Coordinates of C-alpha atoms and ligand atoms in Angstrom, one line a residue:
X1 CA 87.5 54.2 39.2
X2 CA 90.9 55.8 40.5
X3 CA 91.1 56.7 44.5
X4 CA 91.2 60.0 45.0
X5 CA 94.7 60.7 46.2
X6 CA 96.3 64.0 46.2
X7 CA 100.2 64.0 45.2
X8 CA 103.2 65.7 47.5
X9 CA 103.0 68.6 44.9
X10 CA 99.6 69.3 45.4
X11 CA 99.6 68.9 48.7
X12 CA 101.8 71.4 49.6
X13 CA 100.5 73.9 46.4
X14 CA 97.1 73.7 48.6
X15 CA 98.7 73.5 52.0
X16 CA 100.7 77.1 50.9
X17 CA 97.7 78.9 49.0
X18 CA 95.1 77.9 51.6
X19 CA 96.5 76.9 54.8
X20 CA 96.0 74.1 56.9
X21 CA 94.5 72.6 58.3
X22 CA 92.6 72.0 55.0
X23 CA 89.6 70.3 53.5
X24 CA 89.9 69.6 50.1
X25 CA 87.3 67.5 47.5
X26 CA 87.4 66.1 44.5
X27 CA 84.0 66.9 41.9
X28 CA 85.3 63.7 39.9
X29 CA 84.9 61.3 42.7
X30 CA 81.9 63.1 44.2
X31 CA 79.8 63.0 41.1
X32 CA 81.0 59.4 40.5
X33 CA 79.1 58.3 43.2
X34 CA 76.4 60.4 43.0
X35 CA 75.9 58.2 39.3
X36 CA 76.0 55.1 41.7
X37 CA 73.7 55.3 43.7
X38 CA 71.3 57.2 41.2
X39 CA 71.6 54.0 39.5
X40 CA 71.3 51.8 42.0
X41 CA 67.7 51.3 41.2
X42 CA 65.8 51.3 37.8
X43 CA 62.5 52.7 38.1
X44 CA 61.0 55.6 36.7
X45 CA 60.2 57.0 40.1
X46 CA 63.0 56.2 41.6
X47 CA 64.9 59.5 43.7
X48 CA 68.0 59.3 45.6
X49 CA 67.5 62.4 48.3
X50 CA 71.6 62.8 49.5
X51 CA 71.3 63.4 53.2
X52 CA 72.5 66.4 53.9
X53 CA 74.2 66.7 57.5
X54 CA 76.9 64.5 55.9
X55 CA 78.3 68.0 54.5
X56 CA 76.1 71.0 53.6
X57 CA 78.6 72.6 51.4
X58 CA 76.5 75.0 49.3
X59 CA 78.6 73.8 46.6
X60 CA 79.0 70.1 47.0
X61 CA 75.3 70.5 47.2
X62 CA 74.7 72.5 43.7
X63 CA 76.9 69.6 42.4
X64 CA 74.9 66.6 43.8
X65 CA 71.8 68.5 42.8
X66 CA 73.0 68.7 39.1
X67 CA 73.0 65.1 39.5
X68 CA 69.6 64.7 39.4
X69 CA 69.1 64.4 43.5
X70 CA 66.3 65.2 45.7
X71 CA 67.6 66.2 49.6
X72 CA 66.5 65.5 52.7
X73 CA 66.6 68.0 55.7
X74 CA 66.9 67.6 59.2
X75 CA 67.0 71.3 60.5
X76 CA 65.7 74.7 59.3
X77 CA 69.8 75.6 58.9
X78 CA 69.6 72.3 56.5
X79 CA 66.6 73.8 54.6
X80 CA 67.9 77.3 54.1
X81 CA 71.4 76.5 53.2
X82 CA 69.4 73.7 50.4
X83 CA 67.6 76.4 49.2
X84 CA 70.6 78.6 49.0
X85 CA 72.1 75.7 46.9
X86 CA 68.8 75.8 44.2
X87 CA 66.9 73.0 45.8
X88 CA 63.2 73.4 45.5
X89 CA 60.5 73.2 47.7
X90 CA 59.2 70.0 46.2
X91 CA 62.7 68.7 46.3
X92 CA 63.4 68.9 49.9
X93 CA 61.9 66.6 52.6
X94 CA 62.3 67.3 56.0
X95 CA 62.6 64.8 58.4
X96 CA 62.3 65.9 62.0
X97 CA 63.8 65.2 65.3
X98 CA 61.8 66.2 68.0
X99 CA 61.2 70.0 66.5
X100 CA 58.5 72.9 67.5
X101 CA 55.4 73.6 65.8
X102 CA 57.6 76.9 64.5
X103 CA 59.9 75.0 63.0
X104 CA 57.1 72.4 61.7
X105 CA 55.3 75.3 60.3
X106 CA 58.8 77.1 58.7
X107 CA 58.3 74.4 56.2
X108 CA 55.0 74.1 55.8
X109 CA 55.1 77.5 55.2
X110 CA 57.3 76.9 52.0
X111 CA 55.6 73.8 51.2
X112 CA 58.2 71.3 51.6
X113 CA 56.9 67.7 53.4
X114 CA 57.5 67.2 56.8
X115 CA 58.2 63.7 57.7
X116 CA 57.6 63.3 61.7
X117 CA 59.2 60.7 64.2
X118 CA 56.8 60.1 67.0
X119 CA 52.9 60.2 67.9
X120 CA 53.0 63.0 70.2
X121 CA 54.7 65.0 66.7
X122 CA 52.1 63.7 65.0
X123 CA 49.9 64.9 67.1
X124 CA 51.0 68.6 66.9
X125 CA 51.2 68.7 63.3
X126 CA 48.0 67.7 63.3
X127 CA 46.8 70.4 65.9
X128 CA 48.7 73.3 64.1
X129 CA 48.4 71.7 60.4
X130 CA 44.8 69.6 60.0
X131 CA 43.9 68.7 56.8
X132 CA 47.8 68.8 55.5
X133 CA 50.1 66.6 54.3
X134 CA 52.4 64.6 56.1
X135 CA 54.9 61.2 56.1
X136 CA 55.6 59.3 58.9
X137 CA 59.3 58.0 59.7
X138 CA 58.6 54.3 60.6
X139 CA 61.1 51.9 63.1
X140 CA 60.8 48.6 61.5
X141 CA 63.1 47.1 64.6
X142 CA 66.3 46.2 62.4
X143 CA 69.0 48.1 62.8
X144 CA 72.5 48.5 61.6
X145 CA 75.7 50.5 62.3
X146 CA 79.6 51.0 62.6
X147 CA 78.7 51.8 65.8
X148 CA 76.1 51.8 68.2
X149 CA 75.8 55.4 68.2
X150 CA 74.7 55.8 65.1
X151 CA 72.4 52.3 65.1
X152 CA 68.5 54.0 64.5
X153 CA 66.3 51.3 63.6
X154 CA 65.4 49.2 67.0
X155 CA 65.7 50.2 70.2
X156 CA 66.9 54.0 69.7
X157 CA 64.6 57.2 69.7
X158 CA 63.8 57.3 66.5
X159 CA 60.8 56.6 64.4
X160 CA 57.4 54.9 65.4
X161 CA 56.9 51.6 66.3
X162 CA 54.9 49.5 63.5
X163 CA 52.3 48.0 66.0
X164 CA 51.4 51.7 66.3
X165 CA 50.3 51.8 62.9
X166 CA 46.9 51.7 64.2
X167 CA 46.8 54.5 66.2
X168 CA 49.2 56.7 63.4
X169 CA 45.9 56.2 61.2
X170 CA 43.6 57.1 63.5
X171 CA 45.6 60.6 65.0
X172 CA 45.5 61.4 61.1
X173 CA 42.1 61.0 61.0
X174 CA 40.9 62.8 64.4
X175 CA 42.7 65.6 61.8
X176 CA 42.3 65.3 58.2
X177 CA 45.7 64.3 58.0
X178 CA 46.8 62.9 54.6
X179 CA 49.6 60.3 55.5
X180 CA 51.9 60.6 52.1
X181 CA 55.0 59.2 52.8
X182 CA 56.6 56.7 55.4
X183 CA 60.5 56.8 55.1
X184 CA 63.1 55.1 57.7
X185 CA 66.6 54.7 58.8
X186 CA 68.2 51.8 60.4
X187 CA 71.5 53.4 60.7
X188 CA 74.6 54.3 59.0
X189 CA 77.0 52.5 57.2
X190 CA 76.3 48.9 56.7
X191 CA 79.1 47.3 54.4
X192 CA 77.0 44.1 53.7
X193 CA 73.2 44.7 52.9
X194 CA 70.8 42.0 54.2
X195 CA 69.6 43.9 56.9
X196 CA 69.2 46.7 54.5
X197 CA 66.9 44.8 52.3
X198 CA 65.0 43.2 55.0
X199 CA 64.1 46.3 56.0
X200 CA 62.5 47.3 53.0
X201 CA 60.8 44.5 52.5
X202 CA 59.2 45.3 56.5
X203 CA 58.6 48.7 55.1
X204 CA 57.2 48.2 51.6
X205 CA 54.8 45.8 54.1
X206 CA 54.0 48.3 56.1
X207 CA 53.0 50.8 53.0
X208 CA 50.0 48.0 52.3
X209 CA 48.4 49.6 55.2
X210 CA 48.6 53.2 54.3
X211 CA 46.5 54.0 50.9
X212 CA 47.4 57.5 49.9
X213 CA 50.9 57.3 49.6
X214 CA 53.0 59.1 47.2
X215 CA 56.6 58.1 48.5
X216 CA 58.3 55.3 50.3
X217 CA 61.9 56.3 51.6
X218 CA 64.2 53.4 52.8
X219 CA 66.7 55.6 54.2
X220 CA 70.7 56.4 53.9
X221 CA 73.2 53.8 55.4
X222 CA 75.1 52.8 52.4
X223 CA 78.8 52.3 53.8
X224 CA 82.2 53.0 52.3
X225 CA 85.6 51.1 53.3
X226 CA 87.7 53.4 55.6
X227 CA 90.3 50.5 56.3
X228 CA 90.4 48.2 53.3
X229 CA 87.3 46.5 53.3
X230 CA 85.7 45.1 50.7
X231 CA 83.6 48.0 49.0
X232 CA 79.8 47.2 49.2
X233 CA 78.3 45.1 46.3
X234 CA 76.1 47.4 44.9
X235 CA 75.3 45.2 42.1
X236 CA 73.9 42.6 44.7
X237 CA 72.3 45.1 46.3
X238 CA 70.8 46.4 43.4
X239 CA 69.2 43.3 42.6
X240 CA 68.0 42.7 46.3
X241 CA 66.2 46.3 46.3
X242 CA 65.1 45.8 42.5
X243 CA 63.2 42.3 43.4
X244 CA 61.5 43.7 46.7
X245 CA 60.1 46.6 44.9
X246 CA 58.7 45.2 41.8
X247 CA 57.1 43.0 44.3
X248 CA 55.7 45.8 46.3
X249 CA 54.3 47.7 42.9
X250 CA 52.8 45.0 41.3
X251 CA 50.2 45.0 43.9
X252 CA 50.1 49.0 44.9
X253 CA 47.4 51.4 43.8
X254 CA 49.7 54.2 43.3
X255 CA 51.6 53.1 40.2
X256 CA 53.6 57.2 40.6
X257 CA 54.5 56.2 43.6
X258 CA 58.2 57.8 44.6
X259 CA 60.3 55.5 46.1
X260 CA 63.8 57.4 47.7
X261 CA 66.6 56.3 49.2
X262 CA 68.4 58.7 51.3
X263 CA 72.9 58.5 51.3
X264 CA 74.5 60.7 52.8
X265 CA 78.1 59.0 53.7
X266 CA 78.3 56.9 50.2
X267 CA 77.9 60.2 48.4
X268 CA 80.3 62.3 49.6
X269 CA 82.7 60.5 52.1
X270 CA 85.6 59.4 49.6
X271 CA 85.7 62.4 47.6
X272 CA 87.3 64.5 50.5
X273 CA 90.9 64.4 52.6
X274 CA 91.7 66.6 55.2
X275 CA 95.1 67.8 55.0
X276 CA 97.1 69.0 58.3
X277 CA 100.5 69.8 59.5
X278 CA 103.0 68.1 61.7
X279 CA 104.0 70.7 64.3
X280 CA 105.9 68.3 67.2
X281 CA 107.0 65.5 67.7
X282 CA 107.8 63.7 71.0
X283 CA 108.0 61.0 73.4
X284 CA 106.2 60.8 76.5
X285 CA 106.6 57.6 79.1
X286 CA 107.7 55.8 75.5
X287 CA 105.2 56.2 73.7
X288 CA 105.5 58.5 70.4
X289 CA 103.2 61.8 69.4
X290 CA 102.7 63.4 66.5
X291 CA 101.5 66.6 67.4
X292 CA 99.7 67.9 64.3
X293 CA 96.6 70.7 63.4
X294 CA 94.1 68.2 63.4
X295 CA 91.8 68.5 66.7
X296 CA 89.2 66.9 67.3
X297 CA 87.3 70.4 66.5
X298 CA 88.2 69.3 62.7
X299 CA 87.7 65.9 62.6
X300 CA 85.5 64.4 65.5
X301 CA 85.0 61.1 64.1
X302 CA 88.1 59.4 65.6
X303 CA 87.0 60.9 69.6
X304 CA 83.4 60.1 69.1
X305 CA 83.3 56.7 67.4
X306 CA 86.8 55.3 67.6
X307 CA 86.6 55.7 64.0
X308 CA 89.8 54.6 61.8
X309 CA 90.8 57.2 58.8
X310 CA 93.4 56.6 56.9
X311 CA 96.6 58.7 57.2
X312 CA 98.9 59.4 54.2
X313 CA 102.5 61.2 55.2
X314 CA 103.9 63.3 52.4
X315 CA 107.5 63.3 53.2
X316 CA 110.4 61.0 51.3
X317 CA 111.2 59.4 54.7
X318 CA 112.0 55.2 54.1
X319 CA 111.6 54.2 57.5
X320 CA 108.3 53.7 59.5
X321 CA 107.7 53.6 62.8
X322 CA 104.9 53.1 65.2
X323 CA 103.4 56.3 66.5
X324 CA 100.0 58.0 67.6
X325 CA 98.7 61.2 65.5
X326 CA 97.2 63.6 68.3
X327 CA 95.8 67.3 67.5
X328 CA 95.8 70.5 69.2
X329 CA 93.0 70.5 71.8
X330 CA 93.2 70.4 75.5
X331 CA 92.2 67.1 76.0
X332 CA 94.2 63.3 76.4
X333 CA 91.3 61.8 73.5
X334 CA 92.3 64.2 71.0
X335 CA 93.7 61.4 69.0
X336 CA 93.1 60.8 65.3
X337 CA 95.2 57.7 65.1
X338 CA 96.3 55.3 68.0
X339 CA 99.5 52.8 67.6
X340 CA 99.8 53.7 63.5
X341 CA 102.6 52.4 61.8
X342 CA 103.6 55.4 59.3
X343 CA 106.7 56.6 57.4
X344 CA 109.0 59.0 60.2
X345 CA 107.5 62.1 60.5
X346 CA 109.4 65.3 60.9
X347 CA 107.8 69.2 62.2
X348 CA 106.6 70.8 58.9
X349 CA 105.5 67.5 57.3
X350 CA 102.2 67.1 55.6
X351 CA 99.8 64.6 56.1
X352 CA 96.2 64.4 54.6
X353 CA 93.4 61.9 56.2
X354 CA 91.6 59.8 54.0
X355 CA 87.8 59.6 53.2
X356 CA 87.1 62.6 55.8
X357 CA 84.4 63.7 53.4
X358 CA 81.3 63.0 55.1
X359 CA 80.7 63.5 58.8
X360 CA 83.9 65.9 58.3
X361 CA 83.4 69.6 58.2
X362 CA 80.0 69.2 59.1
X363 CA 80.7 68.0 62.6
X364 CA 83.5 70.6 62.9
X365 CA 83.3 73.2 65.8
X366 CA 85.4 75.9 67.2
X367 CA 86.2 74.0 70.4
X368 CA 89.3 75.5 72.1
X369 CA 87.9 78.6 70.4
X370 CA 89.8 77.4 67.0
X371 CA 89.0 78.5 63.7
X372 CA 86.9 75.9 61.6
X373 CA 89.3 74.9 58.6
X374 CA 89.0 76.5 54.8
X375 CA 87.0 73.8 52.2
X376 CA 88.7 73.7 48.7
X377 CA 86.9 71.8 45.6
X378 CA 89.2 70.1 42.6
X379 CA 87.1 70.8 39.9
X380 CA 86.9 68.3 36.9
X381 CA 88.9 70.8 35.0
X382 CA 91.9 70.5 37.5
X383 CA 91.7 73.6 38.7
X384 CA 91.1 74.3 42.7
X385 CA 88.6 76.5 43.9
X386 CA 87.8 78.1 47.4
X387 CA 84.7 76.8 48.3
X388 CA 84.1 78.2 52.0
X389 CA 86.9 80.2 53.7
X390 CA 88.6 79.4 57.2
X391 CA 86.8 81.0 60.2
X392 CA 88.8 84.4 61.2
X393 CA 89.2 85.0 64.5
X394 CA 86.7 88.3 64.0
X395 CA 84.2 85.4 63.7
X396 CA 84.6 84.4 66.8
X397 CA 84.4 87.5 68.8
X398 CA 81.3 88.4 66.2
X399 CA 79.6 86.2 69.0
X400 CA 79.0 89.2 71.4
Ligands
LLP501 N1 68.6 59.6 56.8 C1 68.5 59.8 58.1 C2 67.2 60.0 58.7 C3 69.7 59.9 58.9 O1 69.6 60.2 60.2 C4 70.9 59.7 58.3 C5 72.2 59.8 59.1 C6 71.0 59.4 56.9 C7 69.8 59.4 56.2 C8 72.3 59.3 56.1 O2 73.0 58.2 56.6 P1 74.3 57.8 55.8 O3 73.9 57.4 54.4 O4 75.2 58.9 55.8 O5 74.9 56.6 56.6 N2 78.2 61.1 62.3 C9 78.1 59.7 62.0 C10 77.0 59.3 61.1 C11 75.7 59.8 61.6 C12 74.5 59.5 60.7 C13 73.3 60.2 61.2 N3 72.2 60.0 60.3 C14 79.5 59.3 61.5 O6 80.4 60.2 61.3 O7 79.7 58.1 61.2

């Protein structure tokens, strides 16, 4: 398929109707590889749930939802802005963090599945919810990561421990629980996906021991390149994950039972840029900024994981140079790009940063007490359309 890459022309039509800084993404692209990974495995009961906090764009969502996608949720904000997108109860599974019985209770309330991710949760839900249904989050020790931040399976807070097993059966009998589902998550992003697969394998082993199961999730993770990798072989993968769960249903009682995989990046990372403005340029103790829109408020991947975007400059200019690309927040790690080798930029100059889809807007914040950019969708027609406005500043002083 063709990269998503916006021309000078559009740039600036989108730049001038919209303002910048900008997120703009493509429905092509996005529902491209939603088809991927909805193919990625053939089985009747086979559900991709897109994980949301990658970006809950009400729209973005309606359009992965047309797909023929489940979601997960990992906040009550997650659940109502699903619902706002059409997702049903029975297609929404929430996966919790360390939450209150309220919030456990908000969706039991609707009748979505709570998936918890310790004992002692366990152990509430069953006080405030006995006889219910439940899933478990599992840790099956393997973990994997573009950094170690973002590493879950192993040591990390999440999930129980599989020599716990024991004792998970036996909290969900002190209260009627019915154990439904076991999902996990080793991490996110993994390019190459052995540790992927033998994770699966740990947890479709771990299912043996649980007999009223109606879902096995084997979590999100699948990577994309940001810097000219090789793109994930999802033909091998599909072949690893096809062999380890024909294996696991010959032998399994429930012969309905769901099996989900849970993307979040894959899904929606390359179908958005971020577009911003170059509004200085200078050199301090010789070293060269570009001093554009883009704080880390916008884009905090770069500050918090040393992450590398691509950077395209929309100007005519022949001549590079190396240079860092800084934003506009009071702090020396507001850097997007460090040492980059890019075309000579000038003060009014575009530039848009690659793959900013995921992990994007909906890590944004109004740090500095700046406004959270506009979101604009390319629909398959061509046409653009606003799909959430720009903060105004009465937004921020609607905080009193
Ligand atoms: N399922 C669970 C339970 C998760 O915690 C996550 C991501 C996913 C699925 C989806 O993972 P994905 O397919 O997107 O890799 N902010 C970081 C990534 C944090 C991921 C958190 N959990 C970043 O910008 O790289």
């Amino acid at each position: 398929m063709k990269e998503f890459r916006l021309s000078k022309s559009q740039i600036e039509q989108l730049a001038e109707k919209y303002g910048s800084p900008l997120y703009v993404y493509d429905e092509e692209t996005l529902r491209t590889r939603c088809r991927e990974m909805k193919n990625l495995v053939s089985y009747t009961h086979f559900k991709p749930n897109y994980s949301a906090k990658a970006n809950t764009n009400i729209e973005l969502l309606k359009i992965i939802r047309s797909e023929g996608f489940h979601v997960d949720a990992m906040s009550v904000g997650e659940i109502i802005l699903e619902e706002a997108a059409g997702f049903l109860p029975e297609e929404i599974l929430f996966i919790s963090n360390n939450v209150t019985s309220q919030e456990m209770q908000f969706a039991v309330d609707r009748g979505i599945t709570v998936s918890v991710d310790s004992l002692s949760q366990l152990e509430t839900f069953g006080r405030h919810f006995p006889g219910k249904k439940v899933g478990v989050r599992l840790n099956p020790g393997v973990g994997a990561g573009h950094n170690k931040k973002v590493i879950t399976g192993g040591k990390s807070k999440f999930g129980i421990e599989l020599e716990e097993i024991t004792t998970i059966k036996a909290i969900a009998e002190k209260y009627s629980l019915h154990i439904v589902g076991i999902n996990q998550h080793i991490g996110s992003l993994f390019l190459e996906g052995s540790k992927y697969v033998s994770a699966c394998h740990t947890l479709f082993e771990a299912a043996r021991e649980f007999d009223e199961l109606e879902f096995v999730d084997l979590g999100g993770g699948f990577g994309v390149p940001y810097q000219g990798e090789d793109r994930l072989d999802l033909e091998k993968l599909s072949r690893q994950m096809q062999q380890v769960i024909d294996e696991f249903l010959e032998s399994y009682r429930n012969k309905e039972l769901e099996i989900k995989i849970e993307p979040g990046r894959y899904v929606v990372a390359e179908c958005g840029v971020l577009i911003g403005q170059v509004n200085s340029i200078k050199v301090n103790y010789s070293e060269k900024y570009v001093g554009t829109d883009l704080g880390f408020n916008v884009l905090m991947r770069p500050v918090l994981y040393d992450s590398y975007h691509g950077i395209v400059v929309y100007n005519n200019s022949e001549e590079e140079e190396k240079v860092t690309v800084v934003g506009n927040i009071c702090e020396t790690g507001d850097v997007i790009a460090k040492d980059r080798v890019l075309p000579v930029m000038m003060e009014g100059d575009y530039i848009a940063v690659e793959t900013a889809g995921a992990y994007g807007y909906s890590m944004s914040s109004n740090y500095n007490a700046r406004l959270r950019p506009a979101e604009v969708l390319i629909q398959c027609d061509g046409t653009d359309r606003l799909i959430r406005r720009r903060d105004s500043l009465e937004d921020l002083a609607r905080q009193l």
